[in-house]
Short mmCIF file of C-alpha atoms in Angstrom, two decimals:
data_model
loop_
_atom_site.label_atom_id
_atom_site.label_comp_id
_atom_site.label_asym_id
_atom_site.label_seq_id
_atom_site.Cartn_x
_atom_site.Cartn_y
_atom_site.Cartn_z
CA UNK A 1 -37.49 91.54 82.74
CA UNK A 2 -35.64 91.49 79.84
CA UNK A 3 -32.26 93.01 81.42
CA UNK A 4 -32.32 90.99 84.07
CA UNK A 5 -32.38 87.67 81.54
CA UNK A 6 -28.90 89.55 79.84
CA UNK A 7 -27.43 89.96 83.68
CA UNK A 8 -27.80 86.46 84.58
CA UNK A 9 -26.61 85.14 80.68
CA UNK A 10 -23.87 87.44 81.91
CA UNK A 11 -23.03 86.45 85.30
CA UNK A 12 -22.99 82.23 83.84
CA UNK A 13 -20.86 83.16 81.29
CA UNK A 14 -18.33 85.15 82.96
CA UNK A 15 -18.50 82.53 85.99
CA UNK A 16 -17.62 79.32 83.45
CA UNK A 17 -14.71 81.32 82.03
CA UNK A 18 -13.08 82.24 85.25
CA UNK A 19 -13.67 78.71 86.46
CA UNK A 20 -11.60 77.72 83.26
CA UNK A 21 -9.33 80.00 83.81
CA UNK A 22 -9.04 78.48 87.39
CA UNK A 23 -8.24 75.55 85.94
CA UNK A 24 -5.33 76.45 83.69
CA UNK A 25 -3.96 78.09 86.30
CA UNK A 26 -3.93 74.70 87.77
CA UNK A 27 -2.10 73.28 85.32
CA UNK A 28 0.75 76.15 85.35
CA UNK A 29 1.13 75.03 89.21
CA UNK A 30 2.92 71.81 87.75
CA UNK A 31 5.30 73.42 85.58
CA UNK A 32 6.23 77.05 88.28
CA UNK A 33 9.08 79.51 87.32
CA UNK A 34 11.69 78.04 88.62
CA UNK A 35 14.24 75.98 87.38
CA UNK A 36 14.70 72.14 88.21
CA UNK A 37 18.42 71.01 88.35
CA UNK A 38 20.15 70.63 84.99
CA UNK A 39 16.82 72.38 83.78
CA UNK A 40 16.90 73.95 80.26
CA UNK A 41 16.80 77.87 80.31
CA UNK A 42 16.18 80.71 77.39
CA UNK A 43 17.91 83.15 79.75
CA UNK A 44 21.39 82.11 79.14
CA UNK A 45 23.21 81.98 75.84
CA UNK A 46 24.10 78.60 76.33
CA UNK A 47 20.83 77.15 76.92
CA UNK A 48 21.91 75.77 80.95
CA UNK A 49 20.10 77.28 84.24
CA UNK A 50 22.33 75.45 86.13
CA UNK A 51 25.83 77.89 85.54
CA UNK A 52 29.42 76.61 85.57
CA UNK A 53 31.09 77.82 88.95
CA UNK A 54 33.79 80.77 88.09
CA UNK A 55 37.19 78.87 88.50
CA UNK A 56 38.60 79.01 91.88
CA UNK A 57 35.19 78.62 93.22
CA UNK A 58 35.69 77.67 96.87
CA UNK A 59 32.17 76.56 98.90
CA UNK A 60 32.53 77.87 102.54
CA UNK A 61 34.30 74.83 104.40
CA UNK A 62 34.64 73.05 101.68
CA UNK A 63 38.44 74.08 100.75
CA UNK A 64 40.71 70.82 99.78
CA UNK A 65 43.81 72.42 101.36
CA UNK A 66 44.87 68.70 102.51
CA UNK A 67 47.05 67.90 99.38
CA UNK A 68 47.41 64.61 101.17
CA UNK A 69 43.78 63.85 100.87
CA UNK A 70 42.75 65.42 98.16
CA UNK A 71 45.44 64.82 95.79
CA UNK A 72 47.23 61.63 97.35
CA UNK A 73 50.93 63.92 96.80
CA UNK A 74 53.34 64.52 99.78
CA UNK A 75 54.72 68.42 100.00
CA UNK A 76 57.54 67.03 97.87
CA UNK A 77 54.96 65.75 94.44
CA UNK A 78 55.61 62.43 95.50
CA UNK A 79 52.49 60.10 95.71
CA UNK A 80 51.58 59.17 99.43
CA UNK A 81 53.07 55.70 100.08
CA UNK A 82 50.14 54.74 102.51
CA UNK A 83 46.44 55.21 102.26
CA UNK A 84 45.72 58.77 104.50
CA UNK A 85 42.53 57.13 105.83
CA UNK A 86 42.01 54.74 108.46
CA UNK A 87 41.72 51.63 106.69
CA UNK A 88 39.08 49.57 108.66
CA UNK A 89 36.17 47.23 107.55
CA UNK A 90 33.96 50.04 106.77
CA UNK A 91 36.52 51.65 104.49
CA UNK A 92 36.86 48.59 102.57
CA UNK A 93 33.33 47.56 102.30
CA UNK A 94 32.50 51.21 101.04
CA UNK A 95 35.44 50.47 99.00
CA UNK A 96 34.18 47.54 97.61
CA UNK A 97 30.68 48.72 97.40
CA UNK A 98 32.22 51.71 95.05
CA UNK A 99 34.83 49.56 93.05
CA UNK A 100 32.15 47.67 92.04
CA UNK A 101 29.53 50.54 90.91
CA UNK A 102 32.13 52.73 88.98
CA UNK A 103 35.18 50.01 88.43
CA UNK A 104 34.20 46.59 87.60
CA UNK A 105 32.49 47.52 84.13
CA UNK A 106 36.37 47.34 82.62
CA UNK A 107 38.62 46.03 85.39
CA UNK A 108 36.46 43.20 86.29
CA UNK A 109 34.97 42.31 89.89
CA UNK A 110 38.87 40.96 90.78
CA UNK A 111 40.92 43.50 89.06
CA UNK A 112 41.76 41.27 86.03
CA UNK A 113 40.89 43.83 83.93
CA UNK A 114 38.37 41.73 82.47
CA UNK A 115 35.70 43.84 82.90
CA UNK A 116 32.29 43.18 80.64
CA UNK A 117 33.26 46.51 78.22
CA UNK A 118 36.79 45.08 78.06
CA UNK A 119 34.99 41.66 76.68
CA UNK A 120 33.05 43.94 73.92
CA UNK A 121 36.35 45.51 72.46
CA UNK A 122 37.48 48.34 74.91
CA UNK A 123 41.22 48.62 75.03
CA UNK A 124 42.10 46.66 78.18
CA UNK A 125 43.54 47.63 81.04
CA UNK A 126 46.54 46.52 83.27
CA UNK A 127 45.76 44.16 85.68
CA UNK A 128 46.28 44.68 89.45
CA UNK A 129 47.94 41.97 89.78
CA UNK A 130 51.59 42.86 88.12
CA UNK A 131 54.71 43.67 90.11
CA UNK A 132 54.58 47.38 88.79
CA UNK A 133 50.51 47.85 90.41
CA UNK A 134 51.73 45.96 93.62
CA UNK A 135 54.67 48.13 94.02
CA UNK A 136 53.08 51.45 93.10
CA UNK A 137 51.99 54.05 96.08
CA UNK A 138 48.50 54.12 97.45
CA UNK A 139 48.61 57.81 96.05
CA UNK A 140 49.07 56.80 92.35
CA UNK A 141 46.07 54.78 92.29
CA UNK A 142 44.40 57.85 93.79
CA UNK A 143 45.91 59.56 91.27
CA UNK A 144 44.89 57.61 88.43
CA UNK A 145 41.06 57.70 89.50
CA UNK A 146 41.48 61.17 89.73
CA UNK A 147 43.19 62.10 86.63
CA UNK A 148 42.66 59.45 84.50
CA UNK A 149 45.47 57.39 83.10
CA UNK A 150 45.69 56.12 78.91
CA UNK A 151 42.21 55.61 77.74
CA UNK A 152 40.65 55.94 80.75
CA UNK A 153 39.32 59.27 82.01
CA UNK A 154 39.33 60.86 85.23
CA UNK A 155 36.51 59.78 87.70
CA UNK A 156 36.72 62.72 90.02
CA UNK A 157 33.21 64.10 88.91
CA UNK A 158 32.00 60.53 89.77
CA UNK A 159 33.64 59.35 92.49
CA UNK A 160 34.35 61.55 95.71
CA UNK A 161 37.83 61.94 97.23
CA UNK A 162 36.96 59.67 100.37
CA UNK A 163 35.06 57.31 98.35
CA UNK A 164 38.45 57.21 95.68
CA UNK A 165 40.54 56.11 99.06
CA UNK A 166 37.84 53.28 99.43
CA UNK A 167 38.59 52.04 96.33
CA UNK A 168 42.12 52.35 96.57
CA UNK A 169 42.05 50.41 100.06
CA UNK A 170 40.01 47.62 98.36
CA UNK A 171 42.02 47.74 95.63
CA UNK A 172 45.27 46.68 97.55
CA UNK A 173 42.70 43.93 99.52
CA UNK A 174 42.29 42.63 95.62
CA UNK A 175 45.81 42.76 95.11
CA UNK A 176 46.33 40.56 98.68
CA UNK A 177 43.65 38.29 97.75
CA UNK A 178 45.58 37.34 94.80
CA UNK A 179 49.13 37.40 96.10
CA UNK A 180 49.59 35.91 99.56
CA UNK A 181 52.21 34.85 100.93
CA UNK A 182 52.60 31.91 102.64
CA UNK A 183 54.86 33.15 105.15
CA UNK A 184 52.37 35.42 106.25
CA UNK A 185 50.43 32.94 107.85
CA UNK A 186 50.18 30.93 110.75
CA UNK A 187 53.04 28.34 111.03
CA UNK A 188 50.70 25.22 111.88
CA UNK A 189 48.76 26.73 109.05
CA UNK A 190 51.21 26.88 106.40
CA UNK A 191 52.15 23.43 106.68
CA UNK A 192 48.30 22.30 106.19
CA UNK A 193 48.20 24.25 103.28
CA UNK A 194 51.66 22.69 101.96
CA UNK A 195 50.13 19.39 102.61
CA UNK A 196 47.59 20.31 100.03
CA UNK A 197 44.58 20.32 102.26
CA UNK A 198 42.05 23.13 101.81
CA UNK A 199 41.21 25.53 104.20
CA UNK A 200 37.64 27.34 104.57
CA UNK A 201 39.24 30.89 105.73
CA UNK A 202 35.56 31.97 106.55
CA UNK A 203 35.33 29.02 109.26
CA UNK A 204 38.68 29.65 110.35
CA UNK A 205 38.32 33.09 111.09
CA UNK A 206 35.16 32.35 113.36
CA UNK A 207 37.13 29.86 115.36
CA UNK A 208 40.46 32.22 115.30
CA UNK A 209 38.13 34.44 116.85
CA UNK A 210 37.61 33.03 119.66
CA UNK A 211 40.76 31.20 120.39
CA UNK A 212 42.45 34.87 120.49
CA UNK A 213 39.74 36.09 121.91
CA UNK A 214 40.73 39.18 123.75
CA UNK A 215 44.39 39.17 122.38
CA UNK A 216 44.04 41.89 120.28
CA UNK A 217 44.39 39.40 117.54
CA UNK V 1 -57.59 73.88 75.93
CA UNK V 2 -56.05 71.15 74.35
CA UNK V 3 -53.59 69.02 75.36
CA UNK V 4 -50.34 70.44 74.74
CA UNK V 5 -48.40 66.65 74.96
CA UNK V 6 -49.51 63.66 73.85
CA UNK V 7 -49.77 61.04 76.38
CA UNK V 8 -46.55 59.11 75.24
CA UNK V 9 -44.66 62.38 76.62
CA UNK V 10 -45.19 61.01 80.26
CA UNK V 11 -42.52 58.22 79.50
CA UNK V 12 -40.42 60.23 78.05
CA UNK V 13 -40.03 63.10 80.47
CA UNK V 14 -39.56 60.36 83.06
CA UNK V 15 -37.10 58.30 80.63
CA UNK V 16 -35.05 62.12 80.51
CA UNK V 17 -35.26 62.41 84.27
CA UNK V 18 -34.05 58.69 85.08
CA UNK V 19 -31.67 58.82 82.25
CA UNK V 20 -30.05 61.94 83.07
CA UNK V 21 -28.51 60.25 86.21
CA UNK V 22 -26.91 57.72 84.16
CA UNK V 23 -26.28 60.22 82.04
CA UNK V 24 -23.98 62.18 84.67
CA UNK V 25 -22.76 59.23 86.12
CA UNK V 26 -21.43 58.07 82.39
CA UNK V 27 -20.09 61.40 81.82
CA UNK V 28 -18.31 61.14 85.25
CA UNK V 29 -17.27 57.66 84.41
CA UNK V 30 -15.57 59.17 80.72
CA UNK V 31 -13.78 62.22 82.98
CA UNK V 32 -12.10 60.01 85.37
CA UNK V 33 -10.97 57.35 82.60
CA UNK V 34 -9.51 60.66 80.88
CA UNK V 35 -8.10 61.61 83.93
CA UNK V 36 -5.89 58.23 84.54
CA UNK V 37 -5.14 58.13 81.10
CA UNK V 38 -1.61 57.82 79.56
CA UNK V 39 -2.89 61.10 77.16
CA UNK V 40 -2.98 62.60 81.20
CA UNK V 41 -0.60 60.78 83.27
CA UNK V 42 2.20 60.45 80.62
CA UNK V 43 2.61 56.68 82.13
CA UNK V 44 4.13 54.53 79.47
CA UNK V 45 4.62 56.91 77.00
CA UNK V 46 8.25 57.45 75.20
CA UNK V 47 9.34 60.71 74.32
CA UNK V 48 11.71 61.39 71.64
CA UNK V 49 15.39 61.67 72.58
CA UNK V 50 18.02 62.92 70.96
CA UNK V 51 20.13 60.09 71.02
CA UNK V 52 18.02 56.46 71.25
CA UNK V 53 20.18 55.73 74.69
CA UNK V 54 18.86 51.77 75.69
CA UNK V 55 18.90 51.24 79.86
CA UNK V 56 18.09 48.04 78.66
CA UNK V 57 21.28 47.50 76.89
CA UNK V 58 23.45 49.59 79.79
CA UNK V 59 22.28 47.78 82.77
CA UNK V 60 21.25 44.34 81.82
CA UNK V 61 23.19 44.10 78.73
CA UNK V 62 26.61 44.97 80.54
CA UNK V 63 25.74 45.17 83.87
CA UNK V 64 26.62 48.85 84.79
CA UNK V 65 25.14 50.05 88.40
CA UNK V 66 22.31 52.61 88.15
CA UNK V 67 24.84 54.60 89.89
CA UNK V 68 27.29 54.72 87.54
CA UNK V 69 25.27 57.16 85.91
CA UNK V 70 22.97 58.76 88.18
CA UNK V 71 25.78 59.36 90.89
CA UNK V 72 23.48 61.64 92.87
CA UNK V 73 21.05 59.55 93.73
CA UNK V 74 22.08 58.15 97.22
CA UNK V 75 22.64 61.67 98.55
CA UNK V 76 20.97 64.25 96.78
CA UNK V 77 16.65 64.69 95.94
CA UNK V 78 17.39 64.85 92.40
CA UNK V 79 18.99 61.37 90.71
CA UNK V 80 21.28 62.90 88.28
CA UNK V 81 21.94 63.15 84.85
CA UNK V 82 25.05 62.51 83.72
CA UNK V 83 27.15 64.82 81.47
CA UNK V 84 28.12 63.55 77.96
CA UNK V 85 31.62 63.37 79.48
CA UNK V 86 30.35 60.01 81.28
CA UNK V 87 29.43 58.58 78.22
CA UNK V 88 32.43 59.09 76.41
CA UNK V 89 34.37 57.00 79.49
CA UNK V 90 33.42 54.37 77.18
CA UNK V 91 32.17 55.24 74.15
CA UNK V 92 35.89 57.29 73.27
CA UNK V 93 36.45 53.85 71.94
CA UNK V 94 33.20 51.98 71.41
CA UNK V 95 31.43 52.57 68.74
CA UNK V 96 32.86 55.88 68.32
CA UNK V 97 32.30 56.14 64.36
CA UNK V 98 28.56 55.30 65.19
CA UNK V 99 26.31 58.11 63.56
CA UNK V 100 23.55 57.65 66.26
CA UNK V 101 26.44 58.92 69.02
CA UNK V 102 27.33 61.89 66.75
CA UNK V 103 25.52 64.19 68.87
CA UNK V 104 27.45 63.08 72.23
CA UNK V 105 30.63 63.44 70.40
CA UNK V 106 29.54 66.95 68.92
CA UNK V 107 28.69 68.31 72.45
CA UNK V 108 32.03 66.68 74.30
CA UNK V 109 33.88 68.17 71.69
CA UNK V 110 31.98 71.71 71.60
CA UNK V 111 31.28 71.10 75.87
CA UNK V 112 27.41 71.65 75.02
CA UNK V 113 25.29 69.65 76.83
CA UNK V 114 22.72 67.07 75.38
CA UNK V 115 19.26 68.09 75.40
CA UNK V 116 16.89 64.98 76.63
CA UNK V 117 13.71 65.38 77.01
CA UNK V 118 12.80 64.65 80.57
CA UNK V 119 10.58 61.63 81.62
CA UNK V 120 9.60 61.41 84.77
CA UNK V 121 8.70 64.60 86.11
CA UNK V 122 7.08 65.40 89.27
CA UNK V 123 4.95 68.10 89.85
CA UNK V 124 6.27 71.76 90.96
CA UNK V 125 3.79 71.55 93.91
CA UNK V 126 5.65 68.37 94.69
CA UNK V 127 8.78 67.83 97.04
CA UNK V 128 10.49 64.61 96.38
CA UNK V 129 13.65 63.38 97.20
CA UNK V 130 15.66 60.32 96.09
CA UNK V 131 17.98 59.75 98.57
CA UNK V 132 15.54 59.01 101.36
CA UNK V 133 13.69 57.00 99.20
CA UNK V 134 16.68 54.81 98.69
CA UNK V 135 18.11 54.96 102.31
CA UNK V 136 14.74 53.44 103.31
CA UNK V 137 14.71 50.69 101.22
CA UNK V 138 12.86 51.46 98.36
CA UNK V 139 14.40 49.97 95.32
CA UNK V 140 14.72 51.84 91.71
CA UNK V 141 12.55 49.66 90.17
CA UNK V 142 9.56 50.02 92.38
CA UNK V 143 8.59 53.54 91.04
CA UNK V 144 10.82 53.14 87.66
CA UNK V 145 9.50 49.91 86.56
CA UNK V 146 11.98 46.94 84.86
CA UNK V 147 14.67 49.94 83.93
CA UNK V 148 16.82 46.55 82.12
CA UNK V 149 14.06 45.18 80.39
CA UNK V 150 13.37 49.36 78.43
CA UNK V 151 15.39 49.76 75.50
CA UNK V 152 13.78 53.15 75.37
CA UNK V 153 12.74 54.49 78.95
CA UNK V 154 9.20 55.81 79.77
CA UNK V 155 7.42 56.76 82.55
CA UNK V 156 6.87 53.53 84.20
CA UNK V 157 3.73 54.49 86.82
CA UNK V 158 0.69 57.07 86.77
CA UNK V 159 2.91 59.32 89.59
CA UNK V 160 -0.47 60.62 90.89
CA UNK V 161 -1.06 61.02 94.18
CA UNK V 162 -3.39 58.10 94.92
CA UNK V 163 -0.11 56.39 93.81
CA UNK V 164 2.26 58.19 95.92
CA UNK V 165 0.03 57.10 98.78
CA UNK V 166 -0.26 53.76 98.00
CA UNK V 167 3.15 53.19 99.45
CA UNK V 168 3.26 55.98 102.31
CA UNK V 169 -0.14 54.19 103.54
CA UNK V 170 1.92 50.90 103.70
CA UNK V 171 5.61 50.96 102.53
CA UNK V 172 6.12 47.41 103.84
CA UNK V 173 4.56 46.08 100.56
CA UNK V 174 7.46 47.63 98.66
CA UNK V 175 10.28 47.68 100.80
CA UNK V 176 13.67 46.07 100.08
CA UNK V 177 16.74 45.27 101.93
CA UNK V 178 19.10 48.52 101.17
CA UNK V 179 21.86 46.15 99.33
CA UNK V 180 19.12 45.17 97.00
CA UNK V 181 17.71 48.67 96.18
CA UNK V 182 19.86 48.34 92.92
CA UNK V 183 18.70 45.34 92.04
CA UNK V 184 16.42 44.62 89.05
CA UNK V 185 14.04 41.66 89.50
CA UNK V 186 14.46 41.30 92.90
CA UNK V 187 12.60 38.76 94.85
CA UNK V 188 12.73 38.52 98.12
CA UNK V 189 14.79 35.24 99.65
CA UNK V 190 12.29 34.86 103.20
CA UNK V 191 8.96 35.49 103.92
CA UNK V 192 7.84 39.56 102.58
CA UNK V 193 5.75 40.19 104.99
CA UNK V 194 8.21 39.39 108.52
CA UNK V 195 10.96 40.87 106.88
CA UNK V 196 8.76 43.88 105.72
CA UNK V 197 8.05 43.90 109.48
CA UNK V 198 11.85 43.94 110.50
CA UNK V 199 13.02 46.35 107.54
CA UNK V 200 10.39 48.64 108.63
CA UNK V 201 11.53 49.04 112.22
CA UNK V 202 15.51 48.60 111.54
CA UNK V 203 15.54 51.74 108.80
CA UNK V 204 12.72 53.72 111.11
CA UNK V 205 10.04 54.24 108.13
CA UNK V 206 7.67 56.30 108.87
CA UNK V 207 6.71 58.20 105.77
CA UNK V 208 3.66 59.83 107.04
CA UNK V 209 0.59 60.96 104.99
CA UNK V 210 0.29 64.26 105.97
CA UNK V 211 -0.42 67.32 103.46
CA UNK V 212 2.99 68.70 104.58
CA UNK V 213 5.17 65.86 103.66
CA UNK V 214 4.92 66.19 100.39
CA UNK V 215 3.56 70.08 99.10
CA UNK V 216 5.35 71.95 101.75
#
């Protein structure tokens, strides 16, 4: 009678402390061996799971071979003259989209270089709108974002090499939005405008769509 | 024989009898409190950082995109963190005598990496990934809270699963235009619930409540 007291004592006892350890377990499910990105690890001297690639690293399919492309040069060094990309709506509004993410905090939203850093002391930068930045290539402004130019530092680990021929694309848009010519317009046009009578573009674009409707225009 | 109990012991063994099912229920009450604690979930608590960094400052303060940072987070599960070298596009000018940025300067210069201690962190058992999340409309601040209104950042929701589910049950009472995912404070310009009706269909959400969409 009195063993069998002991053996159940026994069995509760040993029951509770598995069911504890049941639940610890539970709480090691949260955190498992394996290592999140960026994750910090006591393996490695430097304290990083994630390792630096050896250099020369080339992903399968993912070799930049294009120097083109990838680093806006012709086979000579010179920079590309024109954008390699088709430059299309969706370029430019990806452009935009990006110019305005990684860009605008020191060139501004119209490439003054009025950007809100610039306004709390950052050295500022050229504006796009100078005879040297309208004459450049398309490839030195890929250039730039790539390798950084004075102060500012290369945004190749931020911005990807498509994305950089976005920017440049909307970059030259900024550069026409602040430099047209009024040659390049329609003749009927151009004499409005001389007349000093403003023109909503957005309305006239709807309606010069349809007039050249099927044109090609 | 005698009695072995006074009378009065009737009440009490039926007081004890009653009052041990309030009894259970109050101690069942105190374990789930515990359970949706802060002490448990870690919502809205801040955790030391090495450096005091202020999204409030950052975002509202200067109006840098979320993605300026976290570059990731459109294509990859995992957000990013940036690497010291992004905060020294700037701060290689600003403020760069400041004591409080010594450590970002000490691990640019030594190419350490800063060591922050990580807020919002899902469970192993858990498979999330950002850049559906944003593709379908859900903005940052849905799951990270007012990110420009924290100078320090914390854990802005419980992230249990009865949370989780909240939204997969119905993601139309969160969901955003995509151009507005960035967006802090966003209110929405027409009626929620029809354009919750025409988001839903145009992005194809369907997030599913299933065991596998999530632990799989």
């Amino acid at each position: 009678m009195k063993t069998d007291r002991w053996a159940r004592s026994l069995v509760a006892t040993v029951s509770v402390l598995i069911s504890m350890a049941a639940f610890t377990g539970c709480a090691d499910m949260k955190d498992q061996p394996h290592h999140e990105p960026l994750e910090y690890s006591s393996f490695f001297a430097d304290g990083r799971s994630s390792r630096p690639l050896v250099e020369g690293t080339v992903a399968r399919g993912h070799l930049r071979a294009d120097d083109r492309i990838y680093r806006g040069l012709e086979a000579d060094g010179s920079f590309v003259a024109q954008n390699p990309l088709v430059v299309d709506a969706a370029l430019l509004s990806r452009g935009r989209n990006r110019f305005e993410i990684y860009c605008t905090p020191c060139h501004g939203r119209v490439g003054d270089g009025q950007g809100m850093v610039v306004q709390r002391g950052y050295k500022q930068p050229s504006s796009y709108h100078i005879d040297r930045l309208r004459g450049v290539e398309d490839g030195y402004f890929y250039d730039v974002i790539t390798n950084g130019f004075g102060k500012m530092s290369s945004y190749a680990s931020q911005v990807k090499p498509r994305d950089r021929w976005a920017i440049v694309a909307y970059i030259r848009a900024l550069q026409l939005s602040q430099y047209a010519d009024l040659r390049s317009v329609d003749a009927a046009i151009g004499a409005r405008l001389e007349a000093g009578e403003v023109i909503d573009t957005r309305r006239h674009d709807a309606e010069g769509e349809e007039e050249h409707h099927g044109t090609g225009h | 024989m005698a009695q072995l109990f006074h009378r009065s012991a009737n009440a009490v063994a039926r007081f004890t009898i009653f009052g041990g099912v309030f009894l259970l229920a109050g101690l069942g009450y105190v374990g789930w409190i515990f359970a949706h604690s802060s002490f448990m979930t870690g919502e809205n608590v801040y955790l030391k950082q090495p450096v005091p960094f202020s999204h409030d400052h950052h975002t509202a303060g200067l109006g840098i995109d979320c993605r300026y940072c976290h570059t990731s987070v459109e294509e990859s599960n995992f957000a990013g963190i940036p690497p010291v070298a992004t905060c020294m596009n700037c701060h290689n000018i600003m403020w760069k005598r400041e004591d409080m940025l010594a450590p970002i300067r000490e691990a640019y210069a030594g190419g350490d990496a800063i060591q922050w201690s990580r807020v919002n962190d899902m469970p192993d058992y858990v498979y999330f990934d950002h850049s559906i999340h944003v593709r379908k409309g859900m903005g940052c601040e849905v799951c990270h809270g007012r990110v420009d209104r924290q100078p320090l950042i914390r854990q802005a929701t419980s992230m249990q699963m009865a949370w989780c589910l909240d939204c997969h049950r119905d993601p139309g009472k969160y969901i955003r235009p995509r151009e507005e995912v960035f967006t802090m404070g966003y209110r929405p310009t027409e009626d929620s619930r029809s354009m919750a009706e025409r988001l839903l269909k145009e992005y194809d959400v369907n997030p599913g409540t299933d065991c596998g969409v999530c632990h799989r």
